[in-house]
PDB file of C-alpha atoms in Angstrom:
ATOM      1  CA  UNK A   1     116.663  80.845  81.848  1.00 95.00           C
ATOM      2  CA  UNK A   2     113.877  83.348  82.942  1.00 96.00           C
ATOM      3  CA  UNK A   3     111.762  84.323  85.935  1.00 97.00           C
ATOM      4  CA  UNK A   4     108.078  84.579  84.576  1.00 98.00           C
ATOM      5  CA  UNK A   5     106.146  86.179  87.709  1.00 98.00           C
ATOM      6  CA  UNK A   6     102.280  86.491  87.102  1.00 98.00           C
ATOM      7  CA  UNK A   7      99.750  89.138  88.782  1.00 97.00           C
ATOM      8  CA  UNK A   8      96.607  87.548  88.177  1.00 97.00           C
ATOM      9  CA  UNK A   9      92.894  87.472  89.508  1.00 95.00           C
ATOM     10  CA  UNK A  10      92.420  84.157  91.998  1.00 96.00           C
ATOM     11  CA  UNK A  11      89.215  83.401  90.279  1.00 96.00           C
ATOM     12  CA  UNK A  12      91.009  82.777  86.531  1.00 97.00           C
ATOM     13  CA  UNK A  13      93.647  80.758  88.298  1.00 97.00           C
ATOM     14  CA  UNK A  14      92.190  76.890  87.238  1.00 96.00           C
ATOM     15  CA  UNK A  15      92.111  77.839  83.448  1.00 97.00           C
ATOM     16  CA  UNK A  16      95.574  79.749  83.365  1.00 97.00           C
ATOM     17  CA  UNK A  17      97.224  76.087  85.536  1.00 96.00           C
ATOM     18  CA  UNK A  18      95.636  74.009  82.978  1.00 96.00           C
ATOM     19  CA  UNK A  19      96.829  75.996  80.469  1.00 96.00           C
ATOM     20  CA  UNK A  20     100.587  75.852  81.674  1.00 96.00           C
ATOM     21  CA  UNK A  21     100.232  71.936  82.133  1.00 95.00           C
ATOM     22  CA  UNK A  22      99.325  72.128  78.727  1.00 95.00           C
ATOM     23  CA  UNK A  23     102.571  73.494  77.397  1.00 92.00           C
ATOM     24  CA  UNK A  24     104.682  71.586  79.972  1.00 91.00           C
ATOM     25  CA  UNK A  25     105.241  73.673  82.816  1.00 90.00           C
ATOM     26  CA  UNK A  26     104.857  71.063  85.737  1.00 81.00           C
ATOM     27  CA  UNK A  27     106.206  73.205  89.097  1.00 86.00           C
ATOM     28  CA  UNK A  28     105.362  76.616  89.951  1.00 92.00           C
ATOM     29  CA  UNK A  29     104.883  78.690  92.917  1.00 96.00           C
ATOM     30  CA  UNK A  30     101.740  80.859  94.160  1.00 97.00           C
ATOM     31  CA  UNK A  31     101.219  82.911  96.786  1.00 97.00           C
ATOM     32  CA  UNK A  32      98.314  85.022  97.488  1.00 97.00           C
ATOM     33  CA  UNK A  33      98.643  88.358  97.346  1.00 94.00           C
ATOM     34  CA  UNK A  34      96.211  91.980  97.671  1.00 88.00           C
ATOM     35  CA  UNK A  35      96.999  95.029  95.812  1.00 83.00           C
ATOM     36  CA  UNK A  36      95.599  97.999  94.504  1.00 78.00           C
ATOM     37  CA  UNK A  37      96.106  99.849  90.984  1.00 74.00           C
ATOM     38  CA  UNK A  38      93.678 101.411  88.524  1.00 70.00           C
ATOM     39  CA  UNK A  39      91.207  98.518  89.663  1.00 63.00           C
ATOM     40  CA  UNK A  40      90.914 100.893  93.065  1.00 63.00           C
ATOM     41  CA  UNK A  41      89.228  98.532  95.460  1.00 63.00           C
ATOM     42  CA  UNK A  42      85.584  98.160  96.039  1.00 65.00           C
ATOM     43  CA  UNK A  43      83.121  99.151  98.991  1.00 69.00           C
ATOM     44  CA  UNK A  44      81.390  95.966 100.780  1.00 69.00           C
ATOM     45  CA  UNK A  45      78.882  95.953 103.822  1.00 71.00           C
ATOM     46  CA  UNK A  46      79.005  93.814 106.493  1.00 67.00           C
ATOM     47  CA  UNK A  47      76.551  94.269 109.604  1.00 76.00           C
ATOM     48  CA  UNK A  48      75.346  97.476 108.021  1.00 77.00           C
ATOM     49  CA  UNK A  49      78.814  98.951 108.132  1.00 76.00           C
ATOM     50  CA  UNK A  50      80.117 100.157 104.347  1.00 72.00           C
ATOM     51  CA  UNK A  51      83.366  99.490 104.449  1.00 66.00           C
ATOM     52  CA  UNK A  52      86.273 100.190 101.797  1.00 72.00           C
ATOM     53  CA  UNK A  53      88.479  97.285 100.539  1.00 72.00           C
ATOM     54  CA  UNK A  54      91.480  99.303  99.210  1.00 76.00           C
ATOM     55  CA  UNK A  55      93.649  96.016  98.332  1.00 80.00           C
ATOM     56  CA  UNK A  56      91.913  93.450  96.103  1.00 85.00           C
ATOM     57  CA  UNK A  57      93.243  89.856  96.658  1.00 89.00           C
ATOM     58  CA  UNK A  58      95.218  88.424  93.995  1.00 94.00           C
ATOM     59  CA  UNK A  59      97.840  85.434  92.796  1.00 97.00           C
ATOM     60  CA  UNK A  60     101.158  85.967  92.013  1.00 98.00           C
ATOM     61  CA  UNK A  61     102.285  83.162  89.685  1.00 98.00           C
ATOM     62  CA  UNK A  62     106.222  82.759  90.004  1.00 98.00           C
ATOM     63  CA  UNK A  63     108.042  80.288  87.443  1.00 96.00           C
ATOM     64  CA  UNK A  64     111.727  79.391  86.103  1.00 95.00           C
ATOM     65  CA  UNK A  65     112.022  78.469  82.338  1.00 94.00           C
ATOM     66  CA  UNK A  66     114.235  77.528  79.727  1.00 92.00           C
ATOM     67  CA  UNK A  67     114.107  80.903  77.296  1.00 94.00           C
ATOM     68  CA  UNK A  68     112.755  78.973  74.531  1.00 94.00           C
ATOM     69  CA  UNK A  69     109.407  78.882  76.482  1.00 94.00           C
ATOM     70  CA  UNK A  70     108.879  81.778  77.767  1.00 96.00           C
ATOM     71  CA  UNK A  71     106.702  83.017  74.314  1.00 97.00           C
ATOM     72  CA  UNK A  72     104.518  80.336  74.526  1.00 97.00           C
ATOM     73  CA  UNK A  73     103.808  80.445  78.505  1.00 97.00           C
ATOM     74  CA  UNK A  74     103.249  84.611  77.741  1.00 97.00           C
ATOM     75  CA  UNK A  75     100.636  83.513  75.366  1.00 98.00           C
ATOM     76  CA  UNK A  76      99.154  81.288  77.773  1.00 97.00           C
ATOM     77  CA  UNK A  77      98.847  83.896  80.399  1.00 98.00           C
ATOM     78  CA  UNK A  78      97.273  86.727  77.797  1.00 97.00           C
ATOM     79  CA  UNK A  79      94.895  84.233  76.457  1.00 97.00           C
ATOM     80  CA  UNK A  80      93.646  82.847  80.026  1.00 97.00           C
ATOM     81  CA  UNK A  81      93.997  85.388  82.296  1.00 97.00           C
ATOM     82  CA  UNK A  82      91.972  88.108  80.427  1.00 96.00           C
ATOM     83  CA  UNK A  83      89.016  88.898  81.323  1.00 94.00           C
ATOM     84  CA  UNK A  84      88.869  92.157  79.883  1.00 92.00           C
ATOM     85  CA  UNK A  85      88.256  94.398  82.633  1.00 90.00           C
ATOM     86  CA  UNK A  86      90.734  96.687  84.734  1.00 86.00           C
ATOM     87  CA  UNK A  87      92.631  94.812  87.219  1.00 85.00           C
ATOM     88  CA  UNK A  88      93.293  91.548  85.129  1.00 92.00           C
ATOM     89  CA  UNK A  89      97.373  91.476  86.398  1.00 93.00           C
ATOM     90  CA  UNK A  90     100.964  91.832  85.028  1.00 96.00           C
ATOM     91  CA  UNK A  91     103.227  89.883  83.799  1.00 98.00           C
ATOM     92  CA  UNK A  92     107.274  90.211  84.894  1.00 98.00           C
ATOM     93  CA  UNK A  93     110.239  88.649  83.182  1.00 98.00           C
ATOM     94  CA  UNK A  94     113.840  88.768  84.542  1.00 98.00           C
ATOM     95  CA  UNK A  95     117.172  86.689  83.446  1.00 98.00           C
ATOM     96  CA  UNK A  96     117.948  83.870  86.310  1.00 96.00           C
ATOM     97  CA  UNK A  97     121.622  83.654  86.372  1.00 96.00           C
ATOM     98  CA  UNK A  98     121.896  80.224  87.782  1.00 95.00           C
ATOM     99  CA  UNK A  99     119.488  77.656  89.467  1.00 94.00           C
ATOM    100  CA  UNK A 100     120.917  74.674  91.467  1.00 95.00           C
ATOM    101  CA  UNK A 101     118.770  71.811  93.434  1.00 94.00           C
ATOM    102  CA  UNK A 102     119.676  71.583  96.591  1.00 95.00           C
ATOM    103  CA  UNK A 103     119.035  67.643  97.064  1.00 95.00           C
ATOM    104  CA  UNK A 104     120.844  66.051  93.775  1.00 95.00           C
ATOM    105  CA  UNK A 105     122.845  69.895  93.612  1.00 96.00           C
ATOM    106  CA  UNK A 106     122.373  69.636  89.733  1.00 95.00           C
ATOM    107  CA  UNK A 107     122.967  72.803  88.285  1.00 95.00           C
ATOM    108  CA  UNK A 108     121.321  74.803  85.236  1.00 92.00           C
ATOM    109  CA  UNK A 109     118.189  73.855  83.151  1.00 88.00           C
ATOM    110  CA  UNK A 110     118.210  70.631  84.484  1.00 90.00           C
ATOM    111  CA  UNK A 111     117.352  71.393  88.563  1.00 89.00           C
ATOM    112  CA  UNK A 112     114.519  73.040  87.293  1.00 87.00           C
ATOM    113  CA  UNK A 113     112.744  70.509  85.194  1.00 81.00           C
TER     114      UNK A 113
END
């Protein structure tokens, strides 16, 4: 099993989902997230007052997959995500040694599905 985490703009968000349902990944977790990189923020103006906005609001896209899928859900994130500008997100893989529902304590593959 793998850990696919996803850094991706909150505006590309519906697309990428429906493009996960699409190869069967039914649960994942998001939280929102800001961050800064070669993107570098933007200045906004509110009241008259420039202001800088250093961290840029993002998602972060975590998921836990059998290996076999992890090629096609990379795919899915590349194709849907891009927008072709700087500050378009990352993509992290990492081995899960074990995953175990709590409820049913099923173990593996299986408590993930």
């Amino acid at each position: 099993m793998k850990k696919i985490e996803a850094i991706i703009r909150p505006e590309v968000f519906g697309i990428v989902r429906d493009g996960l349902a699409k190869e069967g990944i039914a649960g994942l977790s998001i939280s929102e997230i800001a961050g800064c990189g070669r993107q570098l923020g933007r200045t906004g103006l509110f009241r008259g007052n420039v202001y800088e906005i250093e961290f840029l609001p993002k998602l972060k896209l975590e998921m836990i997959v059998d290996d076999e899928k992890v090629d096609a859900i990379v795919e899915v994130l590349l194709r849907d995500a891009a927008t072709g500008k700087v500050g378009d997100g990352k993509i992290f893989i990492y081995p899960v040694e074990q995953a175990i529902r709590i409820r049913t304590k099923e173990v593996g593959s299986v408590a993930v599905d």
